[in-house]
Structures are given as C-alpha cells and as structure tokens.
Short mmCIF file of C-alpha atoms in Angstrom, two decimals:
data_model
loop_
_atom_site.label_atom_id
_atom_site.label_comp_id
_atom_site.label_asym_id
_atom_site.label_seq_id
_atom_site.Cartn_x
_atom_site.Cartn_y
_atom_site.Cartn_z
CA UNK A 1 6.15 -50.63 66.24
CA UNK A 2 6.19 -47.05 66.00
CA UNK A 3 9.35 -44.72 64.90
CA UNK A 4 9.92 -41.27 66.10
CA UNK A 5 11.16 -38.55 63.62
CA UNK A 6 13.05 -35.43 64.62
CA UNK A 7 12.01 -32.46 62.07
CA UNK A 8 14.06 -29.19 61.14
CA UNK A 9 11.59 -26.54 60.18
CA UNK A 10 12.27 -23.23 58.66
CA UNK A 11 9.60 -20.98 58.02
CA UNK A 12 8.55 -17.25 56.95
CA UNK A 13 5.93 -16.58 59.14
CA UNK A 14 4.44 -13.42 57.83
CA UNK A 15 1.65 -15.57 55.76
CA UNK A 16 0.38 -18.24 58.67
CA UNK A 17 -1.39 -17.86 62.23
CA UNK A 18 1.65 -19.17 64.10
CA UNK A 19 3.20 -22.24 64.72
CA UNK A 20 -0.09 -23.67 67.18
CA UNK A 21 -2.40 -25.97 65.07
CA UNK A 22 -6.11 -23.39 64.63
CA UNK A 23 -9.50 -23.90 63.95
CA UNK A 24 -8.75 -21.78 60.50
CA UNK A 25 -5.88 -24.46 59.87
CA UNK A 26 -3.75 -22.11 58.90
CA UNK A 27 -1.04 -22.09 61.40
CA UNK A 28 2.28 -23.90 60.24
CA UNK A 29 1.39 -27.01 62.34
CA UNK A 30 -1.47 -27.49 61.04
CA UNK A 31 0.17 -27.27 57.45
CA UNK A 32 3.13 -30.08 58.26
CA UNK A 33 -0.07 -32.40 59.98
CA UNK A 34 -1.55 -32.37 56.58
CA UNK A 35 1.16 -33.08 55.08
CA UNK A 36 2.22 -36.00 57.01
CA UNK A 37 -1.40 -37.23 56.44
CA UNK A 38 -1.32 -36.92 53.29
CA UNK A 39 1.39 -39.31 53.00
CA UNK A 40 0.80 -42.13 55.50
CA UNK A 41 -2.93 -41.75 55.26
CA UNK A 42 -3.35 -41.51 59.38
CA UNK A 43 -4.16 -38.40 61.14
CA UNK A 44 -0.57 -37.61 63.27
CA UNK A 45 0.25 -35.23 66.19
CA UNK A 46 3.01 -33.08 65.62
CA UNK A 47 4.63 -31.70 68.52
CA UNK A 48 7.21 -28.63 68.52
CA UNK A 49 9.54 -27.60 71.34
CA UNK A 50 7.15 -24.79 71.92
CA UNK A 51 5.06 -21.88 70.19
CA UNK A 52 5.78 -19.54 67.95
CA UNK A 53 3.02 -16.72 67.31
CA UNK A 54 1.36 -15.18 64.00
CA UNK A 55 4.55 -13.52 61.92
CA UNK A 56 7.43 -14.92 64.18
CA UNK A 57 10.05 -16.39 61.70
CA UNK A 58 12.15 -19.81 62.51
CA UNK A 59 15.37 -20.78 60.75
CA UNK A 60 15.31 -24.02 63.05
CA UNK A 61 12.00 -24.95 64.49
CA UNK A 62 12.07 -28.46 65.90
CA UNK A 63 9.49 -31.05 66.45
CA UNK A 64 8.71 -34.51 66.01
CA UNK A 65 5.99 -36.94 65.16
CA UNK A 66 4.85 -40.76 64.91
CA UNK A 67 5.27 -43.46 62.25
CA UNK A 68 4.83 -46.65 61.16
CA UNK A 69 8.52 -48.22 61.12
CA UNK A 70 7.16 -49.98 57.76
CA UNK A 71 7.25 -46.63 56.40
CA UNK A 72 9.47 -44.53 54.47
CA UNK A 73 12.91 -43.41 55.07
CA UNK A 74 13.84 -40.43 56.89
CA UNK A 75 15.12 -38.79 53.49
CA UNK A 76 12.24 -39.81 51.69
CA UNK A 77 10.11 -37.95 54.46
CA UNK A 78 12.00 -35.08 53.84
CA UNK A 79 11.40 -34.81 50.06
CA UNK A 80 7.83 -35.81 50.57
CA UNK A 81 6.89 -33.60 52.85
CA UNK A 82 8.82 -30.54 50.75
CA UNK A 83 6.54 -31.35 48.35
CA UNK A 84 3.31 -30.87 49.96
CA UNK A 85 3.99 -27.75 51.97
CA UNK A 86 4.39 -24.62 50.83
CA UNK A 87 7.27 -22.73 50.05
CA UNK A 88 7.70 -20.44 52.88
CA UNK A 89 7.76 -24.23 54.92
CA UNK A 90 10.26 -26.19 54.52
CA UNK A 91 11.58 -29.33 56.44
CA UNK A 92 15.38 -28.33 56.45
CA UNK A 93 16.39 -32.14 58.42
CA UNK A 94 14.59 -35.34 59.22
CA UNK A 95 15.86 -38.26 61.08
CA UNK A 96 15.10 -40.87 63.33
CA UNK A 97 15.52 -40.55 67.19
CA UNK A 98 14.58 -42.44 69.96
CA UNK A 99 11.41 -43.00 70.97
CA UNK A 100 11.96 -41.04 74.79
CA UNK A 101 13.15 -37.81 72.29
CA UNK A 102 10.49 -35.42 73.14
CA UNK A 103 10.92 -31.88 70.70
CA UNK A 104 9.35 -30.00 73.89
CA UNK A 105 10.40 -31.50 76.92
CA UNK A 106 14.08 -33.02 76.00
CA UNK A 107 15.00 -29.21 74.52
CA UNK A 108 17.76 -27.43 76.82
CA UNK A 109 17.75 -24.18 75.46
CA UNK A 110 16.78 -21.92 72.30
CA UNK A 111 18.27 -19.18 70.57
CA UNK A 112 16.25 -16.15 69.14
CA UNK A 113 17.12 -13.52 67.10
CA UNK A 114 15.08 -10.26 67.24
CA UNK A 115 16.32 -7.61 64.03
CA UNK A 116 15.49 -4.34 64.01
CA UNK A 117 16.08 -1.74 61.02
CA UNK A 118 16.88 1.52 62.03
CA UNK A 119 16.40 4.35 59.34
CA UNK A 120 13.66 6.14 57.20
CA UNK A 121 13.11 4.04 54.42
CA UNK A 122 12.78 0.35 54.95
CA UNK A 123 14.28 -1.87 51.88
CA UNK A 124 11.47 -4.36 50.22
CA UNK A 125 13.67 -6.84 50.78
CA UNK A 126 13.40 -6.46 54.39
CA UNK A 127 9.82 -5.86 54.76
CA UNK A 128 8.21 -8.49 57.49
CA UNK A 129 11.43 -9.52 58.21
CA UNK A 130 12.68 -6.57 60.65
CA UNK A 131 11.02 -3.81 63.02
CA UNK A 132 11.27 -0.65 61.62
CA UNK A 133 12.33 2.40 63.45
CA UNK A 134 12.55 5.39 61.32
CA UNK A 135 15.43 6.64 63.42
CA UNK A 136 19.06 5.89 64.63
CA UNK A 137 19.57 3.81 66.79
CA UNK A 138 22.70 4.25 68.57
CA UNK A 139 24.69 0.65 69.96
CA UNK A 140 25.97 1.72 72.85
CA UNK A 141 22.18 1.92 75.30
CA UNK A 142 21.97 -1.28 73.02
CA UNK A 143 24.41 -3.34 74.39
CA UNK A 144 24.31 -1.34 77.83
CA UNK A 145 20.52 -2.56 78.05
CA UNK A 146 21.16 -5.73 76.33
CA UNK A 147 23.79 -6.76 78.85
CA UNK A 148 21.46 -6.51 82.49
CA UNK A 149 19.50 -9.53 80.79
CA UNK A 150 22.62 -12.04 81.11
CA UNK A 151 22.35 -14.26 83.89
CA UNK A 152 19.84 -16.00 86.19
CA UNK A 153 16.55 -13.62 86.72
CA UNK A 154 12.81 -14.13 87.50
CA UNK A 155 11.91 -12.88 84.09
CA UNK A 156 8.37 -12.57 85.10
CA UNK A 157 8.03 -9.13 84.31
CA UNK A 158 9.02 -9.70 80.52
CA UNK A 159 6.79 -12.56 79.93
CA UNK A 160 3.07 -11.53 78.48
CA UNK A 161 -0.05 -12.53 80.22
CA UNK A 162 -1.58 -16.04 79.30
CA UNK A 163 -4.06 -18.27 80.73
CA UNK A 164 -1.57 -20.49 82.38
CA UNK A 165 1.03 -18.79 83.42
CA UNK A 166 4.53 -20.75 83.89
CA UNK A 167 4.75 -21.62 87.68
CA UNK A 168 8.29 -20.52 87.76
CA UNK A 169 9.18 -17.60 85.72
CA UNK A 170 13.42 -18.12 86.35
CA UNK A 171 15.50 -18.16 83.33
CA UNK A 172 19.06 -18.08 82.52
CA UNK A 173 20.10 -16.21 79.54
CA UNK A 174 23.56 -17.92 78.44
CA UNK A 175 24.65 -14.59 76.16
CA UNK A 176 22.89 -11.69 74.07
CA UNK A 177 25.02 -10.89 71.63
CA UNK A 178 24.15 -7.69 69.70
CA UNK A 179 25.88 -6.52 66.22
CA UNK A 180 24.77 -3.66 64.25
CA UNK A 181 25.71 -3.02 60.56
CA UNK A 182 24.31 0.03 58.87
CA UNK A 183 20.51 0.30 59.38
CA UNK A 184 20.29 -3.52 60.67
CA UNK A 185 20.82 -4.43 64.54
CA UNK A 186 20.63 -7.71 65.06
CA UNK A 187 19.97 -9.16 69.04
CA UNK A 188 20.80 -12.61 69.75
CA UNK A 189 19.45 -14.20 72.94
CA UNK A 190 20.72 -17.70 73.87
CA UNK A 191 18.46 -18.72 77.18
CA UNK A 192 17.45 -22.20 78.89
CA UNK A 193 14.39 -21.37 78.02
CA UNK A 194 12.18 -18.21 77.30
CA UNK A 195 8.55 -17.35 78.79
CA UNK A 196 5.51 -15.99 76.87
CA UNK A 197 6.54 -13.41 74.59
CA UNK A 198 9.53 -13.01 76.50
CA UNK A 199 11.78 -12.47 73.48
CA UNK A 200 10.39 -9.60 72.18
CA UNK A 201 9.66 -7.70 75.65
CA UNK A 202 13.01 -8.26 75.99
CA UNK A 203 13.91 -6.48 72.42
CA UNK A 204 11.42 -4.19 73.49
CA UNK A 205 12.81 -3.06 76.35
CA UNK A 206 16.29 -2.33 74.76
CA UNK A 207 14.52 -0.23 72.02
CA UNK A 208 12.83 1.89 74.98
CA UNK A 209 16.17 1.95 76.81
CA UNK A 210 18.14 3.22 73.57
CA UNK A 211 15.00 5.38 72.95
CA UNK A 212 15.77 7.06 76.38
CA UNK A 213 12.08 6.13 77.44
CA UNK A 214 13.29 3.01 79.98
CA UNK A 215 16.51 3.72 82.37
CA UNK A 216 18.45 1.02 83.38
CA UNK A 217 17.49 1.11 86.58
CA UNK A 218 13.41 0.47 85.98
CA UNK A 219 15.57 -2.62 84.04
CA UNK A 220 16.82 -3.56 86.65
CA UNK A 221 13.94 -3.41 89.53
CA UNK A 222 11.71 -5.03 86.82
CA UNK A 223 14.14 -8.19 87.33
CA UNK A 224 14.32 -8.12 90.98
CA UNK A 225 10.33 -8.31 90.77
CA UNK A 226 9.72 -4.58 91.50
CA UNK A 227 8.48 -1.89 88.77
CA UNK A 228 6.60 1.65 88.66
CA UNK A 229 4.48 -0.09 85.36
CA UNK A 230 6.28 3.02 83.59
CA UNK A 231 6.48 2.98 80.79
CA UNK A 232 4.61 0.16 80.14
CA UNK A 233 6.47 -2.58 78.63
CA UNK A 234 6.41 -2.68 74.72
CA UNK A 235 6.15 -6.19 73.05
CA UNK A 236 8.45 -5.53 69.97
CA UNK A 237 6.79 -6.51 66.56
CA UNK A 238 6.48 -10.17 65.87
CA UNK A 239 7.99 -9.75 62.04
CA UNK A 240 11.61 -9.17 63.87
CA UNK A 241 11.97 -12.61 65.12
CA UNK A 242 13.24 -15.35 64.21
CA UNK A 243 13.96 -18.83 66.26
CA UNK A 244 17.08 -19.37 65.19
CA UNK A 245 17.65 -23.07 66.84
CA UNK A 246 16.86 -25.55 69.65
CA UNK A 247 19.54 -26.92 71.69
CA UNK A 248 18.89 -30.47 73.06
CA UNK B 1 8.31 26.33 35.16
CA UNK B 2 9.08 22.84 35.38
CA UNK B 3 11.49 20.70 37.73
CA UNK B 4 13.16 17.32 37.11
CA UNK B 5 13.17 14.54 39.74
CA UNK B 6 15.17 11.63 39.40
CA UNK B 7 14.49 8.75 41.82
CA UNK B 8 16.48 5.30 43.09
CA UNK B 9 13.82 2.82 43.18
CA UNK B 10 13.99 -0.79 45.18
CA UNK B 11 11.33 -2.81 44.15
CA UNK B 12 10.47 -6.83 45.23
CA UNK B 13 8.81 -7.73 41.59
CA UNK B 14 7.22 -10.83 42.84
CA UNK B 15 3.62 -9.07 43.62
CA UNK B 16 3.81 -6.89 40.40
CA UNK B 17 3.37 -6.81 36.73
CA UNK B 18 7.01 -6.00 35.84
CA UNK B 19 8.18 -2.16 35.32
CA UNK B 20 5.91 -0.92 32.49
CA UNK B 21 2.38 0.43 32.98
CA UNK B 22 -0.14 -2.14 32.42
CA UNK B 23 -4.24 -1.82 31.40
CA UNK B 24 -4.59 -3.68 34.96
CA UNK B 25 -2.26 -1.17 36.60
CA UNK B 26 -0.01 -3.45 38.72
CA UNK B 27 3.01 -2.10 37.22
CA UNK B 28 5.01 -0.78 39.45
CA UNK B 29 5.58 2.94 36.97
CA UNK B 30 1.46 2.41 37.82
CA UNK B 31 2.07 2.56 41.28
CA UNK B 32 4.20 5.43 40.84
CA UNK B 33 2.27 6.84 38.76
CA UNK B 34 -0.77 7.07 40.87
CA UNK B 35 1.19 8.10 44.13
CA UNK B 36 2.53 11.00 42.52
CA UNK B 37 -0.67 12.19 41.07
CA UNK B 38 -2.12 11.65 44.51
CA UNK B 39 0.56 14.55 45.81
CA UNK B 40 0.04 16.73 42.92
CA UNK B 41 -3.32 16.32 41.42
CA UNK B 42 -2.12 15.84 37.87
CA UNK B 43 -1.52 13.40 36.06
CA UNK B 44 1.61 12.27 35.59
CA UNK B 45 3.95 10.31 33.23
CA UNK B 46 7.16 8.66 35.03
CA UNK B 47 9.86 7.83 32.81
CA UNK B 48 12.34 4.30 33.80
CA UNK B 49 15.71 3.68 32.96
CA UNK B 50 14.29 0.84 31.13
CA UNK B 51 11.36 -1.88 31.98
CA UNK B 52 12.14 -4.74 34.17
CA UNK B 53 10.17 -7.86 33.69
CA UNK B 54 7.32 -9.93 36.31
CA UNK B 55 9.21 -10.53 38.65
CA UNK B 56 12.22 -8.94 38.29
CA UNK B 57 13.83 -6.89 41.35
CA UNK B 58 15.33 -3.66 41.93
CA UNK B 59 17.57 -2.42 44.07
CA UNK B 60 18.29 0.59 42.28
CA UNK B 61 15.71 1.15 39.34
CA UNK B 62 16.16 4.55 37.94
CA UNK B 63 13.05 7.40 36.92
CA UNK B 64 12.54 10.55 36.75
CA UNK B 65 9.24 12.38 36.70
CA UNK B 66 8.22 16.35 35.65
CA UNK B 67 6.59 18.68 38.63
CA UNK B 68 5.89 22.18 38.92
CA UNK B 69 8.58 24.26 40.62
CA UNK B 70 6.22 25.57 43.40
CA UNK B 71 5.72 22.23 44.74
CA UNK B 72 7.41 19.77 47.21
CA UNK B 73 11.20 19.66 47.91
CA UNK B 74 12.21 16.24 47.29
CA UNK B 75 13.38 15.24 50.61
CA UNK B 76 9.26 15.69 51.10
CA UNK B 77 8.10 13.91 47.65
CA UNK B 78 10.57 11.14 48.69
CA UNK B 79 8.27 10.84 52.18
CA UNK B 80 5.17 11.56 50.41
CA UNK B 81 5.70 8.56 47.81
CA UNK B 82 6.59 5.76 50.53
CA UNK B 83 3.84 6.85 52.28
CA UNK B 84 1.70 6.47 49.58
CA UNK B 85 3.47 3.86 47.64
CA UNK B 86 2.89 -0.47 48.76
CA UNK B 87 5.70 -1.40 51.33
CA UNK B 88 7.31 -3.98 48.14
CA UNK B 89 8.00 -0.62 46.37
CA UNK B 90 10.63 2.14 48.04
CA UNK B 91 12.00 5.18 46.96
CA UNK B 92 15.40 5.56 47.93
CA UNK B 93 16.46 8.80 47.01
CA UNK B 94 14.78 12.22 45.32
CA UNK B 95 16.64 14.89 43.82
CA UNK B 96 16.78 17.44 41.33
CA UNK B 97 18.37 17.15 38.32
CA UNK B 98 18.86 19.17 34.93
CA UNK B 99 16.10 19.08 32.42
CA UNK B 100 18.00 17.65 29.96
CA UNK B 101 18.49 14.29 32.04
CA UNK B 102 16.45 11.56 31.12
CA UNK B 103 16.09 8.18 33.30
CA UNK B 104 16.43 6.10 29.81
CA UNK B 105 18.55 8.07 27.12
CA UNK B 106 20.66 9.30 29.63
CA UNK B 107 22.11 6.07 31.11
CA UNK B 108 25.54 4.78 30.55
CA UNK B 109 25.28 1.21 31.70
CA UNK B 110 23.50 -0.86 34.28
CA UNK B 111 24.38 -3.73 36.53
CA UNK B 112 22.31 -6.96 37.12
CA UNK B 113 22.64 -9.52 39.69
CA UNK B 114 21.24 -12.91 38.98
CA UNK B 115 20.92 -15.08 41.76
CA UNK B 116 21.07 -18.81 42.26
CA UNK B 117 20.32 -21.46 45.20
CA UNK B 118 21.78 -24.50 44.02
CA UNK B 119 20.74 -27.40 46.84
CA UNK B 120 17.78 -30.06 47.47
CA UNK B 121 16.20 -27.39 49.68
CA UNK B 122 15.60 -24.17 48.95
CA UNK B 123 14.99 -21.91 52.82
CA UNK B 124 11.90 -20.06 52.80
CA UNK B 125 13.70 -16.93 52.76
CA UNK B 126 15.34 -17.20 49.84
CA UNK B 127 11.88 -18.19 48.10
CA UNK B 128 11.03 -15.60 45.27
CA UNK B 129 14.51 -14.38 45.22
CA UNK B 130 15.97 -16.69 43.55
CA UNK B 131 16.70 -19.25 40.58
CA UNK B 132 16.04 -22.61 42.31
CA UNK B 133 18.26 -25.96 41.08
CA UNK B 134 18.48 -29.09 43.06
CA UNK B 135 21.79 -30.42 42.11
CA UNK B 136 25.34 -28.75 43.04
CA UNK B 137 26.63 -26.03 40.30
CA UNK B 138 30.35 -26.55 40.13
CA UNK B 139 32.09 -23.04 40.44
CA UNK B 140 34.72 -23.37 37.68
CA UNK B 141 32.07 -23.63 34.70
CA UNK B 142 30.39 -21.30 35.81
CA UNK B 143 33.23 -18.68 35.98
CA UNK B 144 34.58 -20.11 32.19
CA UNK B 145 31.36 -19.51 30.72
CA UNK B 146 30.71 -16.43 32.19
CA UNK B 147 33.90 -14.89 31.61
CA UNK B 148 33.28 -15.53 27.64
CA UNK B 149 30.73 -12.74 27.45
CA UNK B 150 32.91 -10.22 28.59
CA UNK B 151 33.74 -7.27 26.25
CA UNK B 152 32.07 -5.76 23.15
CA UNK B 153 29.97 -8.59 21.19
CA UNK B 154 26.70 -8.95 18.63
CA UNK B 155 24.33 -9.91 21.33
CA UNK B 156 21.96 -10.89 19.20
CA UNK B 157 21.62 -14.94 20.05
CA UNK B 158 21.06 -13.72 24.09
CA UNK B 159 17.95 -11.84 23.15
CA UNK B 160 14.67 -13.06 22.91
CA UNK B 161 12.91 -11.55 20.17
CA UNK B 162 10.11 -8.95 20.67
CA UNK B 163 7.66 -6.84 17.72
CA UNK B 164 10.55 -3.93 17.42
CA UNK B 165 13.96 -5.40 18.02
CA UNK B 166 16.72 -3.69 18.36
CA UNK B 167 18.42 -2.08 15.24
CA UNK B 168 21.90 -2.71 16.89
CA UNK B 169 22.02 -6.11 19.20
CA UNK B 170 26.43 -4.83 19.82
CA UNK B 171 26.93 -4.01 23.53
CA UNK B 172 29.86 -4.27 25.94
CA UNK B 173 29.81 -5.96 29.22
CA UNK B 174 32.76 -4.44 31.18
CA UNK B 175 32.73 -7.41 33.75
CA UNK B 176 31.07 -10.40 35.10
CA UNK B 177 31.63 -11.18 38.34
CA UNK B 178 31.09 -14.86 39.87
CA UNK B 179 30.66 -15.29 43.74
CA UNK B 180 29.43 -18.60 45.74
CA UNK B 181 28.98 -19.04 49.33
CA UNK B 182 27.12 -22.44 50.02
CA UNK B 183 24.21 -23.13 48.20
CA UNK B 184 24.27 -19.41 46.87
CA UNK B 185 25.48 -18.37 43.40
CA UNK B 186 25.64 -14.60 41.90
CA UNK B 187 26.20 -13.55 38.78
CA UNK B 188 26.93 -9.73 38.49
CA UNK B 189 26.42 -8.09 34.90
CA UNK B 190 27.39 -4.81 34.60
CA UNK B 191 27.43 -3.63 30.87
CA UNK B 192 26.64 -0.36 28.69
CA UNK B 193 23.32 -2.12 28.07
CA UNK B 194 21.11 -5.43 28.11
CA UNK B 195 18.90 -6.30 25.30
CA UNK B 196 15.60 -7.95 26.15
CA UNK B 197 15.72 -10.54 28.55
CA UNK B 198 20.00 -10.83 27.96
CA UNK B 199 20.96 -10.81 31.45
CA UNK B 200 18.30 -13.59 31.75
CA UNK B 201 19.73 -15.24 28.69
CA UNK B 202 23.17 -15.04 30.12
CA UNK B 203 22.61 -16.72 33.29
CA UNK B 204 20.77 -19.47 31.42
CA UNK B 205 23.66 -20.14 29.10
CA UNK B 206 26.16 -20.14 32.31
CA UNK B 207 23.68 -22.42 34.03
CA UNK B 208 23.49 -24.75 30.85
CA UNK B 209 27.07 -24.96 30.62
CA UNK B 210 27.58 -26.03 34.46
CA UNK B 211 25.14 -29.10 33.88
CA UNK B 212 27.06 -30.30 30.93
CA UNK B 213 24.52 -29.25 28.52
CA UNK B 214 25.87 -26.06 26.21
CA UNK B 215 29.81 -26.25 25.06
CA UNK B 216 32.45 -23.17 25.46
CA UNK B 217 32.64 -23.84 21.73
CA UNK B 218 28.69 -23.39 21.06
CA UNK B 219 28.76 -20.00 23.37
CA UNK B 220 31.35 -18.96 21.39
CA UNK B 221 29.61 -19.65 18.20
CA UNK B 222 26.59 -18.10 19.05
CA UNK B 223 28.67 -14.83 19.89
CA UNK B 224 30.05 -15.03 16.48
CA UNK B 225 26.53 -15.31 14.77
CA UNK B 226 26.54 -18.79 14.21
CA UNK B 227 24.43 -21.31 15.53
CA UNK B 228 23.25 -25.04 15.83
CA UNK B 229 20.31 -23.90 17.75
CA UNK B 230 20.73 -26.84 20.14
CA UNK B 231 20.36 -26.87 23.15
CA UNK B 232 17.32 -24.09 22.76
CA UNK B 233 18.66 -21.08 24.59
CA UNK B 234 17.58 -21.39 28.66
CA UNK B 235 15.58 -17.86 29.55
CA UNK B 236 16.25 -18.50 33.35
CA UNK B 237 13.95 -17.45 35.83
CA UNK B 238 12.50 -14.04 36.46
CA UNK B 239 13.11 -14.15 40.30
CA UNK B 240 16.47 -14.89 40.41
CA UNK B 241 16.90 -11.46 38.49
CA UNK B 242 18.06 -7.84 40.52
CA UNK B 243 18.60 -4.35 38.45
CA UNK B 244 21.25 -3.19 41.04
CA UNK B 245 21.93 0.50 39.57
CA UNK B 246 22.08 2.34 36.54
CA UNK B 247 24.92 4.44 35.29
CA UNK B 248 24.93 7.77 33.99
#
C-alpha cells in the first residue's frame, strides 16, 4: 500500500535549469528524484503544483511523491532528504496526505513575489535575487499599474507563448500588494492561478508603465483582448521571483 | 600631483580568497587591484582598513587607493570599477579625501556583525551567510556572555595566533548588541579594534556558553589572563561573519 507525501521546497534558483526534471538533470526536480531514490532504492515521480523556470526562486514550492507505507517517517524523510540535496534545496515540510492530494491539480491558488532594486549600484547581497534598474522608480505608476491587474481578466496577453497553450487564459488575481523600501520594491500577486510566464509580464508591464513606456490604457485594452503590440511586452528577469506559497 | 580616493566596499566573501592579495589573485584588493589598473594603466596598490578572512563579508570594507589628479572624478571611477569589478564585489561610494588619510592607520573602530541560524533547517537563502546550528540558542546566554566582553580588556585569549602578533592584544569594545527574530541570531561588535580572528573568537565563546559548554566564570578568566584551556576556544565560522563599517 502506497503513502503519499506532501513536500515544502525552498530553493535559490540561480544555480539549476528550473524546477522541470531535464535531460542535463540539473533542474531541481530532477535533484529531489535522486534523492528520494537514493533512499528507497526505486525510481519515484515527483510532481509539483506547476513549473518554475531557470533562476525563478521558491520560498514554498509544493509537490508530492509515492512511498512504500513500510517506509520511513515523514520527519525522517525530511532529514534524509536534507541530506542528499544541496544547500540551495531544501525540504522546508514533509507530511503525509491523502492519497486523492494531488500538488498540481488540488492547488487553489499561488502567491508570487517579483522584487525589483531600483538604484545604481546593486548590493552583493542582492545579486540574483532582484531585477536591477539603475534608476528610481517612483510608487505611485507602481501601484497605479499594479492595481488594473486585480480582478477577473483573460490574461492571455501576459502569458508567453508555449506549445500548449492553456485553453482558457481567465484568471482572478485575489490582491497585488506592492511595498517599496529604499532601493527594494517588492510586488506581491495572489491569483487562482497564473499562465506561462504570466508573473513576470505582469512585473514587466508595471516597470514599463512606471518607466512611462506602457500607458494605462494599452493596460487596459491588453486585458479586454485588444493591443497595438506596442511596446512589446517585456518578460521581467527570472532572478526577481520568487513563489512564495501554494494555497490548497 | 597625486589624489586620494577612499572607497565603501560590499563584498559577498564566499567566492573569494579573503581581503588580502593572494599569488592566485582571488582576493578581492586583487580584484580591485586589477580594475583600477584597467582605468588607469598603472599599476596600482589599494590599501584596506584591514584584511577580512575567506569568507568573510562586507558591507562596508574601507580602502583607499593613489591616482593622478588629471584623471577620473570619482562619481566616474565609482562607475568605472562596478563595471569592471565581479557583481559579488560593489563599490559603494568614491570620494576624495586628504592625503594624509589612510584606510588602515586612520580608523577609529569598526563594527562586525556575526550572524547565526539556529534551527533543523537552514533556507537556501540564508546559505553562505550564516553560522549554521541545529538546536535552539536560548537568548539569555547569549546576551550574559556577550555582555562580558564589553569595555577595555587584554584580548589576548580571543586571538588566534599568527607569525607577528600583536605587541598590544588591549582593545575596547564600546557595545555588543544581541538581536533574535526566529531562527536568526546577530551579534553586533563594534570596538576600537579586533585582533585576528576576535570577532570570530567572540561569537564562538557566546555560542559555547549557550550550549552549556564554556562558564561566565571561565570567560571571565580568560579576560583576566588566566586559563584552563578547556573547552579549546570555538573559531566560529567564516560565513556567519559581516565587516559592517569602519570608523574614522
């Protein structure tokens, strides 16, 4: 009989090829697979509420996998798998849910935050953690911009091209709260659910709004489905995000 | 005609070979070194507040550096350097000063944060940055050790030795301050001067003394020149270790 666990996953992003499992292995699913073999000797799936590409950060990743009830304890998981990974991985909570949990398909919602830093000289400390701007950015086109995104749209014209593309592009964004202390802004988007990329063309376009490069209205006619292409919409750097949790 | 520059340096030590110039040139006064020589074709020697260890972070490392007066303003040598200098390493600010100053003979006092994450896991963020314990440190030990190195004392047992000590191990730490939020500990040092590897040393006795393993009485003792030499004294980990500023 098999038991499902439920994993927390943090993870610095700057050093792996996303969170998909790749031929190079390097991407962070293909890390915590290893792992898991490693200690119950059987290949496993691992299965996480959704993507996250090359240099996109998580605080609170989720996904679950497989085991052998026989096996070890949720808490001995934990350490175990801490152990094998590397640093910039780690498993933050592991426990057992039931078997119809599904890390993808049961989520409800996510929350992202993109942060930018806004001034000449970007700290060390900060490096692959932020997008840099080398000038002000002022908060009020911020949170002017920030605001049209709150609600119900067809968010089809902030999502990026893929092979698939989602049949139905409608999203509700619950809030996007912004906050800005000295050369950090910080933009927090709490949605049902967010398309391809969708996070940071959406950071993107309040950078090109506060820029003075994207008017509220093209904003606006880009969510009711209509748009002059101009300017073309800028995916914001994938070293300012982070997925900060999944709601279930 | 010469001019004096003094620059604020931020540095992440973790992908260099401490401060001072090494034969394999991964020191970060290399780095500097080589940037400035770069902008003006000469070499050039770059003198530190003091050296800072593998490892060790700034936030506000102290230099200066000798140019000819024709040359760059520094608001342009400050651009010049970050463009020139690895991401990890920032200049902060560039200005003029007297001839007489000097980066190292000049300085008053320092201050230096050691940091501590004291729980099972340590987030991926945090990793580098950081002294890394498993178990819980208790606040108040902490804080009563600590507090016992404040004012003027022989320093000499919170020194590791090195081919020229000092002639006079006496210095005065004005304050230590203790902070904790969660899992996060920081010490803050700020004294007319740190012998080699005491802020290091410091933190290690603190830590000892919060797991129960070095008395109040024994710190004391080794203050006052005396010593059982048990427990050996606790050099605690470069990473955890940020010059914040230097005085002058």
């Amino acid at each position: 009989m098999a038991q499902r666990l439920k994993l927390i996953v943090a993870y610095d992003g700057g050093p792996f090829a996303g969170w998909q499992s790749q031929p190079n292995g390097n991407a962070i699913q293909n890390h915590i697979e290893r792992a898991i073999q490693r200690v119950s000797g059987k290949p496993v799936r691992v299965h996480g509420s959704g993507r996250t590409d090359a240099g996109v950060h998580a605080l609170g990743q989720c996904a679950h996998f497989d085991v052998d009830q026989s096996g070890l304890s949720p808490a001995r998981w934990l350490s175990a798998l801490n152990a094998l990974l590397p640093a910039t991985i780690r498993i933050l909570d592991c426990r057992r849910v039931s078997n119809d949990f599904h890390a993808r398909f049961s989520a409800k919602g996510k929350v992202y935050r993109y942060r930018i830093w806004s001034a000449p000289v970007l700290p060390p400390f900060e490096y692959g953690r932020v997008c840099h701007l080398t000038n002000t950015l002022d908060l009020e086109p911020v949170k002017r911009s920030a605001k049209q995104f709150i609600g119900t749209h067809d968010f089809a014209a902030f999502a990026a091209n893929r092979a698939t593309p989602e049949a139905n592009s409608v999203r509700t964004l619950h809030s996007v709260r912004v906050t800005q202390r000295g050369g950090l802004t910080i933009l927090e988007f709490d949605g049902d659910g967010f398309l391809y990329k969708m996070a940071r063309l959406l950071a993107g376009a309040v950078v090109q709004h506060a820029q003075g490069k994207l008017s509220i209205q093209e904003i606006t006619r880009r969510l009711a489905g209509a748009s002059s292409k101009k300017p073309s919409p800028l995916v914001a750097p994938a070293a300012g995000l982070f997925l900060v949790r999944v709601r279930y």
